[in-house]
XYZ file of C-alpha atoms in Angstrom:
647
model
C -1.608 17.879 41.959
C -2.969 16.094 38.932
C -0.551 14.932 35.955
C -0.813 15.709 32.286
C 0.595 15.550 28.784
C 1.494 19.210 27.859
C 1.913 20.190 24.002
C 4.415 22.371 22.899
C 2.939 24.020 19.616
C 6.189 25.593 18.750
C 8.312 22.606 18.737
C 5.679 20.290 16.754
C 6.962 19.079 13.465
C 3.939 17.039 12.537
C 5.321 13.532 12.459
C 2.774 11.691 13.978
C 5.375 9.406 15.854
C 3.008 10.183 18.938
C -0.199 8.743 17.413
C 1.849 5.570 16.262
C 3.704 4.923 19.882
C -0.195 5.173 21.373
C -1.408 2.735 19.167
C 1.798 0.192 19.131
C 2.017 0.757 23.211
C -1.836 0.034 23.766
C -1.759 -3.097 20.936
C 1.554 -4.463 22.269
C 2.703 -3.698 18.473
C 1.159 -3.193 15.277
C -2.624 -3.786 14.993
C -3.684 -6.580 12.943
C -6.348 -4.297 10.986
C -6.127 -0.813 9.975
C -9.220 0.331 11.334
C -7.648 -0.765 14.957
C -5.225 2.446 14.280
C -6.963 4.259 17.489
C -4.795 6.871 18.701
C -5.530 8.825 22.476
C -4.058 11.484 20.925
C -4.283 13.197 18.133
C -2.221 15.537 16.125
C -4.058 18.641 14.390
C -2.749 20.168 11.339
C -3.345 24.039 10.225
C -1.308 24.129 7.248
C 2.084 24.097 8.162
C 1.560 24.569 12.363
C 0.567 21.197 14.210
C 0.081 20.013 17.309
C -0.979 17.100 19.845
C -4.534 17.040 21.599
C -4.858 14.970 24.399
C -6.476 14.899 27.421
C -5.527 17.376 30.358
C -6.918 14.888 32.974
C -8.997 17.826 34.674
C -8.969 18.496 38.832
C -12.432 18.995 38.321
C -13.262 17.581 35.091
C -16.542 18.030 33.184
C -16.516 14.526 31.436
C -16.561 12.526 34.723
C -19.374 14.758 35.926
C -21.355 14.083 32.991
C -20.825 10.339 32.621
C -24.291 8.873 33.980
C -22.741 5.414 34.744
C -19.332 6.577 36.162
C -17.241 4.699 33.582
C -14.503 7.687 33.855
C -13.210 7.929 37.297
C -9.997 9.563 39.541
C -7.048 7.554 39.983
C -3.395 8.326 40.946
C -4.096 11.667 39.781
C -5.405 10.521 36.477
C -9.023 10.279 34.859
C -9.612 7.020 33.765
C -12.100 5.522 31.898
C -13.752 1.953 32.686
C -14.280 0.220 29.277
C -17.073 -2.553 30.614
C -18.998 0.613 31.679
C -18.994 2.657 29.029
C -22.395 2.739 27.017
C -21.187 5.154 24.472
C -23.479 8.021 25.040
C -21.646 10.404 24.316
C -22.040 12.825 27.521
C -18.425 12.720 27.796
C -17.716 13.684 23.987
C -19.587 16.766 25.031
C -18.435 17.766 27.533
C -15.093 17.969 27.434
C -13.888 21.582 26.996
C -10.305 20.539 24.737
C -12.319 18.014 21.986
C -9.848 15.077 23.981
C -12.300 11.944 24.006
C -12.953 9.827 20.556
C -16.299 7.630 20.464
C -14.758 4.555 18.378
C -16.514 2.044 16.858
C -15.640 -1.139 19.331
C -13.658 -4.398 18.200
C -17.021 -6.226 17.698
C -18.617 -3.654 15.872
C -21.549 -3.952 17.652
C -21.472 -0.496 19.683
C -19.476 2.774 20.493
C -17.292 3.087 22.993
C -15.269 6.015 24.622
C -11.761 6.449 24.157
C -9.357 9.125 25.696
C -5.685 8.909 27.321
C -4.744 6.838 30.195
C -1.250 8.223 30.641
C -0.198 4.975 29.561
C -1.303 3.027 33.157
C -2.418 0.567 31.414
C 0.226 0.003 29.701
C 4.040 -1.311 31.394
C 5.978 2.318 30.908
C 8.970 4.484 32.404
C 6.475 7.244 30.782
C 3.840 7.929 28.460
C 4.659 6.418 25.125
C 3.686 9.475 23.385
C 5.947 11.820 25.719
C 9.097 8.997 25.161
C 8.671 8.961 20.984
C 8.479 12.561 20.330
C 11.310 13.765 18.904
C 11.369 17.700 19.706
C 10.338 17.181 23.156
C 6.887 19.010 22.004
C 5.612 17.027 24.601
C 5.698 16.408 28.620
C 4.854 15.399 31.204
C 3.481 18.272 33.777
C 3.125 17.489 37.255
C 3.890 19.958 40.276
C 7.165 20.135 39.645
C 7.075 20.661 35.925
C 4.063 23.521 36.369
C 7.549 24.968 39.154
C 9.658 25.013 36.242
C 7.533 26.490 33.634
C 6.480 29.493 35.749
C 10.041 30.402 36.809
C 10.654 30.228 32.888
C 7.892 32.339 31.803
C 8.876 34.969 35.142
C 12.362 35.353 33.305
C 11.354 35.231 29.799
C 9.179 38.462 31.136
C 11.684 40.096 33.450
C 14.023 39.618 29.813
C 11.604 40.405 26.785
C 14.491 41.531 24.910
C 16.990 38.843 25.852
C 18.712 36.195 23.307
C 15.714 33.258 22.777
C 16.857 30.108 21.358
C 15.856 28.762 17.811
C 12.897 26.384 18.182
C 13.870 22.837 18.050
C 11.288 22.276 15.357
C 12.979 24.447 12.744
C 16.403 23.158 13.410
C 15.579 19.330 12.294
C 13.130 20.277 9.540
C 16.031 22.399 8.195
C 16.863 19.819 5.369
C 18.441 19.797 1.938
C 15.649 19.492 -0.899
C 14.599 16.085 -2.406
C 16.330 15.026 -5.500
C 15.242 11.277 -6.025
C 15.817 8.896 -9.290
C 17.355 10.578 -12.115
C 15.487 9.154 -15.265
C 16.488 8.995 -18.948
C 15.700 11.857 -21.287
C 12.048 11.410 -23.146
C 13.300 11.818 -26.577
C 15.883 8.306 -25.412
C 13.584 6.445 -23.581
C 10.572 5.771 -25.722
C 12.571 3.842 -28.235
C 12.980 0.952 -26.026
C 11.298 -1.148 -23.124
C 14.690 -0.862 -20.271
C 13.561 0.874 -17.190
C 12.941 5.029 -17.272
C 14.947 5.323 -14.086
C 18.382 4.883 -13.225
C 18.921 3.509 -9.391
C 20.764 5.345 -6.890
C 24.864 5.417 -6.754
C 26.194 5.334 -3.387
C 26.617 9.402 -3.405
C 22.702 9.913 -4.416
C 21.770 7.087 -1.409
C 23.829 8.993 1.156
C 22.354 12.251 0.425
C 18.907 10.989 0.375
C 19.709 8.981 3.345
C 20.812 12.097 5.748
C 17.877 14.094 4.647
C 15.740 11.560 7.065
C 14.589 12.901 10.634
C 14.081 9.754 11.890
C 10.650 10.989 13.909
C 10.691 7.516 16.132
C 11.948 3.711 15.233
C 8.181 3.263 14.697
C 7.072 6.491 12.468
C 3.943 7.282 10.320
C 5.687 5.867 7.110
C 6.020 2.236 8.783
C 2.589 2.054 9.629
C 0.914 3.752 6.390
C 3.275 1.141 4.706
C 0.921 -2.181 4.521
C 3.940 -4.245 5.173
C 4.888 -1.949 8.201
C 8.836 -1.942 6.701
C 10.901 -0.520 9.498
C 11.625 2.112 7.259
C 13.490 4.898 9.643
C 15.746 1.870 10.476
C 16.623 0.817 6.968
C 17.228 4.668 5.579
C 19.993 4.654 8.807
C 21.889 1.737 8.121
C 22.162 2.586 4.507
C 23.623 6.291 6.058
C 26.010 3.956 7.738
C 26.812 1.980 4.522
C 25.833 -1.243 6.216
C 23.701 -1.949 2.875
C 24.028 -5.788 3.341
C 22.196 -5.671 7.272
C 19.846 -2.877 5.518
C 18.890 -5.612 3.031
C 18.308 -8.730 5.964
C 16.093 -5.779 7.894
C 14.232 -5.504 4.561
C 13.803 -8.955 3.851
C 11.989 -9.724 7.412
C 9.405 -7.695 6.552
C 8.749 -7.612 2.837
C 9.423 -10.493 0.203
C 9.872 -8.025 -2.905
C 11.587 -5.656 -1.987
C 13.567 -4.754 -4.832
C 9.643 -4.490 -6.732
C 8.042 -2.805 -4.005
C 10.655 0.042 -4.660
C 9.827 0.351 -8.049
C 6.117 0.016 -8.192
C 4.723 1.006 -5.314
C 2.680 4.372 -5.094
C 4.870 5.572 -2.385
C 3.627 8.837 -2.651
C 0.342 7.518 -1.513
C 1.744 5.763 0.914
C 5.332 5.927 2.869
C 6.842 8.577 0.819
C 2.908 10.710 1.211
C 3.079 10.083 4.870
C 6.647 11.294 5.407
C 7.241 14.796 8.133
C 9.495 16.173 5.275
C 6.683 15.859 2.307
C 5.635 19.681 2.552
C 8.499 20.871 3.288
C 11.804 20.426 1.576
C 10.208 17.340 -0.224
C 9.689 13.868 1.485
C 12.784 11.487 1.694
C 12.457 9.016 -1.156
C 11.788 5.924 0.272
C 11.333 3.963 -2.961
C 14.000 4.818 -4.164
C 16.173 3.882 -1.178
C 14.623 0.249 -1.325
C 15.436 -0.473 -4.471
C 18.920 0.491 -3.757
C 19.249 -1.322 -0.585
C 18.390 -4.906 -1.950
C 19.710 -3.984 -5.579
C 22.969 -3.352 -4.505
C 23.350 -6.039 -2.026
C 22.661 -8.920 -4.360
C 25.269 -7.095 -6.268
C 27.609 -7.512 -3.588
C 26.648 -11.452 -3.838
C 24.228 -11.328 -0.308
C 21.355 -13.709 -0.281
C 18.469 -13.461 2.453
C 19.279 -15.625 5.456
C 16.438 -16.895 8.077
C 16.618 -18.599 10.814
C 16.251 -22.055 10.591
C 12.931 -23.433 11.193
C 12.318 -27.073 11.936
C 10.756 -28.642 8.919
C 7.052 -29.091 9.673
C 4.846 -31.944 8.104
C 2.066 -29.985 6.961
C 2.605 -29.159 2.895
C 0.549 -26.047 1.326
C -0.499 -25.187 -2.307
C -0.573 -21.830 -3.520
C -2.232 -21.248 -6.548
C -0.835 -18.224 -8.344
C 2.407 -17.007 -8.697
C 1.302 -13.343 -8.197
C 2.740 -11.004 -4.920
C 0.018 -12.357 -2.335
C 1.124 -15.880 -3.226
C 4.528 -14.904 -3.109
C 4.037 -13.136 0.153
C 2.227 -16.296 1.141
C 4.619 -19.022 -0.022
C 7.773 -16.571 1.516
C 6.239 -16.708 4.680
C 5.287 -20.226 4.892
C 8.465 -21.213 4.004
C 10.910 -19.169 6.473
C 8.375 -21.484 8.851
C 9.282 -24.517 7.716
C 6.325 -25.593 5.602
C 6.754 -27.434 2.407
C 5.250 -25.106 -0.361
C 3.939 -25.793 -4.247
C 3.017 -23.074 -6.191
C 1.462 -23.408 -9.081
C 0.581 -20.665 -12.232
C -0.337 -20.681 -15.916
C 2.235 -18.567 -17.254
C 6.055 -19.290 -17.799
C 7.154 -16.936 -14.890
C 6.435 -16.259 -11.865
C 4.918 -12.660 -10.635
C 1.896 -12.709 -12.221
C 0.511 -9.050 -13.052
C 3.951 -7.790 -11.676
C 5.489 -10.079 -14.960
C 3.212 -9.294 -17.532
C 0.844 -6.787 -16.332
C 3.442 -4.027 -15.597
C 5.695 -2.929 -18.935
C 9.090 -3.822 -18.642
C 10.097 -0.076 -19.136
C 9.124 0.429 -15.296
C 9.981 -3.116 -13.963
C 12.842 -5.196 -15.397
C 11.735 -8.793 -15.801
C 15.131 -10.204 -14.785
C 14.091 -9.069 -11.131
C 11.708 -11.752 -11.302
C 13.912 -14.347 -12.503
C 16.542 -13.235 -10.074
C 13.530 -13.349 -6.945
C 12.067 -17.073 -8.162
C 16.163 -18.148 -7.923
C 16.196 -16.967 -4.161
C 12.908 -18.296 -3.252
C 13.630 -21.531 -4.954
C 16.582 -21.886 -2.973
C 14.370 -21.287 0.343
C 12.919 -24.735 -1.077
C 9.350 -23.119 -2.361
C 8.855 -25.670 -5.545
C 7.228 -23.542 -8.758
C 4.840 -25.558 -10.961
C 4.911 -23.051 -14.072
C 2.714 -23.235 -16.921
C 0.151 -25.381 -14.982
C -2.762 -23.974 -15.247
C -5.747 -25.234 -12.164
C -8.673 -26.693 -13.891
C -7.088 -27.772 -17.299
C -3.293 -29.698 -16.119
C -4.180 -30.054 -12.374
C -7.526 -30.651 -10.642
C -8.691 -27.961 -7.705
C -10.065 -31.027 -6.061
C -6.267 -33.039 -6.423
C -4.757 -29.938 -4.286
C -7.027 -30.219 -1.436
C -6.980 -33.830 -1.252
C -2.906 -33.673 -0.972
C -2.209 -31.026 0.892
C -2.921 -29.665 4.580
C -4.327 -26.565 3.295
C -4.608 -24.132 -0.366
C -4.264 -20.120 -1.003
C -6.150 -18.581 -3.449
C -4.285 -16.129 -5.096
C -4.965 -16.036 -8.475
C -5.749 -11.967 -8.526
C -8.551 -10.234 -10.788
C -7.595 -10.880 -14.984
C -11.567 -10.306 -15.768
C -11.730 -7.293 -18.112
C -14.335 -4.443 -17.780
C -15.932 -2.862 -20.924
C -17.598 0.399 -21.457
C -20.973 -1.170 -22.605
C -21.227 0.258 -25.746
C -22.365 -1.282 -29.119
C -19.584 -2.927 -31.436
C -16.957 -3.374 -28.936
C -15.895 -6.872 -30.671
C -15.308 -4.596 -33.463
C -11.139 -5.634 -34.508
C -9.349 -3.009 -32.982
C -10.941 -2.671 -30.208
C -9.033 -3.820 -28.010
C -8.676 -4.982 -23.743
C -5.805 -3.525 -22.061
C -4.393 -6.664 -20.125
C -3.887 -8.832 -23.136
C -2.620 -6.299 -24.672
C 0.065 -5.430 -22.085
C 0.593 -9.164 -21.638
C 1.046 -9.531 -25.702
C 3.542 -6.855 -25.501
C 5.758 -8.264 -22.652
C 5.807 -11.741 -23.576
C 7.724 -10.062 -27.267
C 10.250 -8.357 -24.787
C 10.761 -11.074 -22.665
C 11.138 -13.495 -25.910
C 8.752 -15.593 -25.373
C 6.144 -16.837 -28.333
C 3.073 -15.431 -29.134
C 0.033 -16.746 -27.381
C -3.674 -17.373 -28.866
C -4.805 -16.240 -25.329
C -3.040 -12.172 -25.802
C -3.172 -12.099 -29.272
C -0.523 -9.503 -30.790
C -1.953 -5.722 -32.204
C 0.525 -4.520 -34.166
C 0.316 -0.642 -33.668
C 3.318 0.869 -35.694
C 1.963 4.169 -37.998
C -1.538 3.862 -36.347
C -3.806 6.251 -34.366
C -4.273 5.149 -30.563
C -7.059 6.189 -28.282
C -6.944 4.937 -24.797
C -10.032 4.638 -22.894
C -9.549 5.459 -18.973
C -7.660 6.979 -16.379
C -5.633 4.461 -14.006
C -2.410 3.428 -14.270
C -3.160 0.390 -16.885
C -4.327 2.960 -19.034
C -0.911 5.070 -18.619
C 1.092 1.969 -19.376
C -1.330 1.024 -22.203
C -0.171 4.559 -23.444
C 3.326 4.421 -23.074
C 3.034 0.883 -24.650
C 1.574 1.892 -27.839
C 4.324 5.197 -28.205
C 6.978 2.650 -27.457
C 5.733 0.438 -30.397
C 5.862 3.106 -32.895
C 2.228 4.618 -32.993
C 1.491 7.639 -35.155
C -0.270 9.294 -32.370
C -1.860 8.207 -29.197
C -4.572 10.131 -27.240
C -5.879 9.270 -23.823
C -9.556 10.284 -23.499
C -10.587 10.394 -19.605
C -14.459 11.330 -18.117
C -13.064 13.361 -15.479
C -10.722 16.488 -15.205
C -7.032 15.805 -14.873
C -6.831 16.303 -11.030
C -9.630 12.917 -10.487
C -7.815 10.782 -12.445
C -6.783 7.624 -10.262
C -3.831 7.224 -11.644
C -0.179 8.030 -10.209
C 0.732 11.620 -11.141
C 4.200 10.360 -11.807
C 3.075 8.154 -14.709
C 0.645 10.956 -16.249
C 3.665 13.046 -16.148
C 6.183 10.320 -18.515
C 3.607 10.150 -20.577
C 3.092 13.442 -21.024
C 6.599 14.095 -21.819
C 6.763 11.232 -24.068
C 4.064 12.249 -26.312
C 0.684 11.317 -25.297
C -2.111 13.527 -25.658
C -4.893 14.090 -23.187
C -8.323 15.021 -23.274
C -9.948 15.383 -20.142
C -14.079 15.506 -19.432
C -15.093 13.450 -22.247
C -17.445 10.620 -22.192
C -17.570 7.676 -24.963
C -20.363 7.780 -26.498
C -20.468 5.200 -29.509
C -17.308 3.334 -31.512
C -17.271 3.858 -34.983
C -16.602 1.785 -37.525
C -15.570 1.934 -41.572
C -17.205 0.046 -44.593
C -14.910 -3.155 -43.418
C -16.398 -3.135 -39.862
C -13.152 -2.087 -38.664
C -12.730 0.417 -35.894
C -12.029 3.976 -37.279
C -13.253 6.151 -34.323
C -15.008 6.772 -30.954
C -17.872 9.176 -30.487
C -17.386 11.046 -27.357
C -19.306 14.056 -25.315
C -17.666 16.475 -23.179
C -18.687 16.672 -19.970
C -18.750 19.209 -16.786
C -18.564 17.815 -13.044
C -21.738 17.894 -11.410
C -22.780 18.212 -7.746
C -21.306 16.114 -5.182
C -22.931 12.856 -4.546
C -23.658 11.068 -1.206
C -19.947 9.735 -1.208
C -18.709 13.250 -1.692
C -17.243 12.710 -5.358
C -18.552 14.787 -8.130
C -19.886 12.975 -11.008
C -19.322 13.652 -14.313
C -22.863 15.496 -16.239
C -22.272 15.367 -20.404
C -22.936 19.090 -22.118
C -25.486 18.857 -24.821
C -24.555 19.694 -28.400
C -20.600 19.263 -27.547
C -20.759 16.017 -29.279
C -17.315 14.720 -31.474
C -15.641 12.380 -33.167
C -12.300 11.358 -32.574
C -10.210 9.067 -35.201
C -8.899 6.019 -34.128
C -6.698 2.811 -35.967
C -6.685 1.059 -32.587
C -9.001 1.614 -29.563
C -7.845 0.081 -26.507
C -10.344 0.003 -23.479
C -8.549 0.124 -19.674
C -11.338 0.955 -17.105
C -9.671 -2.410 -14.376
C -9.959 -5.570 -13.745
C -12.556 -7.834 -12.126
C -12.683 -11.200 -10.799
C -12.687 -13.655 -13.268
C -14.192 -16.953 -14.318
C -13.038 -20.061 -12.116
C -15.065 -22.870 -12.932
C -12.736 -25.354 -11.569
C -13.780 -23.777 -7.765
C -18.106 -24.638 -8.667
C -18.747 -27.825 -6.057
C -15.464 -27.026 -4.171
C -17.437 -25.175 -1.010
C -15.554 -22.266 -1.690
C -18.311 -19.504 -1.949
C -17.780 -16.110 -4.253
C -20.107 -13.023 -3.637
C -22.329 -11.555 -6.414
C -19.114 -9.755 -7.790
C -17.212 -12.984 -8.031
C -15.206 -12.168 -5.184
C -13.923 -14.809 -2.850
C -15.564 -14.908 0.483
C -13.505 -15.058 3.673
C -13.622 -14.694 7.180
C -16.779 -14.476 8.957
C -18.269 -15.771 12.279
C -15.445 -17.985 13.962
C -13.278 -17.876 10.568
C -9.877 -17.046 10.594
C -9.387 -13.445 8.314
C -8.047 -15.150 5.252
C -10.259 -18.629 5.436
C -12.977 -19.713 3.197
C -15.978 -21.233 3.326
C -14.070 -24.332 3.239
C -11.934 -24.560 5.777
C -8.584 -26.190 4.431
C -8.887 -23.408 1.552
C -7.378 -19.826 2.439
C -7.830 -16.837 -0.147
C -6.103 -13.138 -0.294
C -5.344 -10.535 -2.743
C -7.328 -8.956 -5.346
C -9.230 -12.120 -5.827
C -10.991 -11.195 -1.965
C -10.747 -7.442 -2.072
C -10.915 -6.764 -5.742
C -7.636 -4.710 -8.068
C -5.390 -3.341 -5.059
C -1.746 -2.710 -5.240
C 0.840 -5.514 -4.956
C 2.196 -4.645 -1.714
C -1.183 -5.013 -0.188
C -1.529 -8.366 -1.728
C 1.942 -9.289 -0.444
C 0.444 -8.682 2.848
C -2.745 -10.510 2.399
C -0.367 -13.031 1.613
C 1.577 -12.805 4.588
C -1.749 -13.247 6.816
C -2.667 -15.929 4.980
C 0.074 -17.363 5.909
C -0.247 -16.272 9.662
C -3.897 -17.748 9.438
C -2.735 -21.410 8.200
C -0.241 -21.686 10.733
C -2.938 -20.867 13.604
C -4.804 -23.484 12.268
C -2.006 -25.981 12.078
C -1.358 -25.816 15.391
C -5.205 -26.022 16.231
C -5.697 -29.003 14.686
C -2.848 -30.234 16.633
C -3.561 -29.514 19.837
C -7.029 -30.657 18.823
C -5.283 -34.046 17.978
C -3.297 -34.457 21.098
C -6.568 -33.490 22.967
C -8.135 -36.924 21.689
């Protein structure tokens, strides 16, 4: 009798937890790179039914018939499949009747390769990991005796039509309370100052949130679709339990800003998007909960505690003060490495500090975070700027090894004729203008101030720097402000959260209009920008409808101040020309490579990560470029030295 993973329609919830237990069983953890994320089985989705495909290792299965270089075989009642055979023809693909085998691109990336389940054999395992990690029982194991039990329970269930059946399991745990969040401060209060829009959780709004978790598996579909894998059904338990203070330590040995993370993360594209309860009774909110978790423990007067690691010789420099070299500097440091980190401006974060308004990050959190990693013994050379008060070439020369991580402050323009025109303006230095008032600090020839109070606003673009560029310019009194986007409402990039505040706190929006000119009065100063409504056109080759201008629907819209906030792009380092560090035609920083670590140059002492490799990303992704970077050096560390005790 062969063996096989049965799947219980009825009692799937749709959590995923057996995709992730596949993939962590078969990698012996979390894969190093998202596009390892291979699951043998699958979970289809039909609007609100699910379930798990996987294969029903056939008696007499069509897939080993079909394979011309018998790569899938019978043993211990099981189809396997040989990898070193495999040719990736596809026969298999085919032929099997229940759409059970993947071709997947291999490791290498130089050919396909077959992929279904093994029933775990390959892996060290009471059971399947699947079958272990489901949490409705959905899914089994079915061998001779389980095929015994089903049929007696399907005689009965027919000798008994009318007799008492039990509530599915499935309905019972997704029977939850709905999702309340963040309460945040009226509209009408909030845009007459820069404090944070959202109030954090009390202990009573933490609970509630808390409970209203499932808990799918220890290792769930938000940790991995969280790019810092947080062991987030763990951390939403202990704070159930009120143990906020081991909640926070969990936190902390994944994640080195947490208390940010929590407030500017896109969690609903990520965590809080990937979470069972999302379509239902509204997913748990994760950020939320984060924020709480290390907010309330530093209240309590806890500080992160490591393990001590023996101090190593090697020293690193990290240049830029932004989340990957955070991330980077963290990590090194709970290692024992002796870190510098050096950054032009006065405070550490970088984008996080002046990028991001205060009114949806308090600065004091970064204060409070450079305190705590200060006192982990990272050193912070602020307002030292690389090229102009130290040389790149000084760094390399007296340290073991350098991070890039000086992110993307290049600004984009729209390409059209008199954008030096004053009042026409770039989003970052005008965000960075504004914060540096808040935060006290003096004006700076570099972000040069706009004052905006009584004027007319227009805000070019879509993103999220054009929604705080918005919210910026109502906060500083503007007579009206107007965000014109090329695209309808739904394509706009930016979080539907933010589009939403600044809706409610008086921005206008027009939607499928395309700049067409920039207007200017007898002084030369801006007094308007031409623009063309447009109509999506037909899908491209990437599937994304582009945006086709109607003729004759030309206008002109007024404008005092025109700020332009289409994203950032690598920017001018001259101090790296001659340092063997190579950029691509974008500017980008090259890494990795034949017989390169992921995060290494073209010079091998020099490591790079963040937005300055992969271009404007979000900081929690940079915090883990960071953190590889950081895996990457020490690799090489102990390389060398092995390579040392070798000679």
């Amino acid at each position: 009798m062969n063996r096989l993973i049965v799947a219980d329609s009825r009692e799937c919830i749709g959590c995923r937890a057996c995709e992730v237990a596949c993939v962590v069983a078969h990698n012996d953890g979390w894969p190093q790179q998202r596009s390892d994320f291979l699951p043998r089985i699958r979970v289809i989705f039909n609007g609100e039914h699910s379930s798990a495909v996987t294969c029903k290792h056939c008696l007499d299965a069509p897939c080993v018939k079909s394979c011309p270089v018998e790569a899938l075989h019978y043993d211990n009642d099981a189809i396997q499949l040989d990898s070193t055979r495999c040719i990736g023809c596809k026969s298999c693909l085919v032929a099997c009747p229940f759409g059970a085998i993947d071709i997947v691109v291999t490791a290498d990336e130089k050919g396909l390769l077959a992929q279904k389940c093994d029933l775990c054999q390959s892996v060290e395992s009471a059971q399947p990991a699947c079958v272990s990690h489901c949490p409705t029982q959905a899914l089994r194991i079915m061998d001779g005796n389980g095929l015994g039990k089903l049929r007696r329970a399907r005689q009965l269930q027919a000798a008994n039509p009318q007799g008492f059946m039990p509530e599915p399991q499935n309905k019972i745990i997704l029977r939850k309370p709905p999702r309340k969040g963040a309460e945040k401060r009226a509209a009408a209060e909030r845009k007459t100052h820069f404090d944070e829009i959202y109030h954090g959780l009390d202990e009573a709004q933490a609970s509630y949130e808390s409970e209203r978790c499932l808990y799918c598996a220890q290792k769930a579909w938000c940790n991995w679709t969280c790019p810092v894998h947080n062991a987030i059904p763990d951390l939403i338990r202990l704070v159930q339990q009120g143990r906020i203070k081991e909640a926070a330590q969990l936190s902390h040995q994944t994640s080195s800003l947490p208390e940010i993370c929590g407030r500017v993360c896109p969690q609903d594209r990520l965590c809080e998007g990937a979470c069972t309860l999302k379509n239902r009774s509204g997913a748990v909110t994760v950020g939320n909960i984060e924020r709480y978790i290390t907010d309330s423990a530093l209240k309590m007067g806890w500080r992160p505690s490591f393990v001590a690691a023996l101090p190593r010789r090697e020293r690193v420099a990290v240049i830029g003060a932004g989340p990957a070299g955070l991330g980077c500097a963290d990590f090194l440091a709970r290692e024992g490495v002796k870190v510098d980190v050096f950054d032009r401006h006065p405070e550490i974060g970088g984008l996080l500090t002046f990028g991001i308004p205060p009114f949806k990050l308090d600065k004091s959190l970064l204060s409070q975070r450079r305190e705590i990693f200060s006192e982990m013994g990272i050193q912070f050379h602020l307002n030292c700027e690389i090229g102009r008060d130290k040389s790149f070439h000084q760094l390399t020369e007296e340290y073991d090894a350098v991070f890039l991580a000086m992110g993307t402050y290049g600004l984009m323009t729209a390409g059209l004729e008199h954008e030096d025109a004053p009042g026409v303006i770039q989003a970052l230095p005008f965000l960075i203008a504004n914060t540096r008032r808040v935060m006290g600090l003096e004006d700076s020839s570099d972000y040069p101030w706009t004052e905006l109070k009584g004027k007319q606003v227009v805000v070019l673009g879509g993103g999220d720097t054009a929604m705080d560029c918005l919210r910026t310019s109502v906060r500083r009194e503007a007579a009206s402000v107007t965000c014109a986007y090329r695209r309808d409402e739904a394509s706009m990039p930016g979080s539907r959260k933010e589009v939403t505040n600044a809706r409610e706190e008086g921005v206008e929006f027009l939607f499928n209009v395309q700049p067409q000119y920039i207007a200017r009065d007898a002084r030369g100063q801006v007094s308007g920008i031409g623009l063309i409504r447009t109509e999506m056109g037909a899908a491209g080759p990437d599937g994304r409808r582009r945006p086709q201008p109607i003729a004759g629907s030309e206008f002109e819209l007024p404008a005092d101040v025109l700020i332009m906030a289409f994203g950032f792009r690598p920017h001018a380092m001259p101090w790296l020309q001659g340092s063997g560090v190579r950029r691509d035609d974008d500017g980008l920083i090259i890494t990795g490579g034949t017989r390169r670590l992921a995060t290494q140059t073209t010079r091998d002492n020099v490591f790079a990560g963040g937005d300055a490799v992969h271009g404007a990303d979000l900081v929690v992704t940079a915090m883990a470029a960071g953190h590889q970077a950081a895996r990457d050096m020490l690799a090489m560390f102990e390389r060398n030295a092995a390579s040392q005790l070798a000679v």
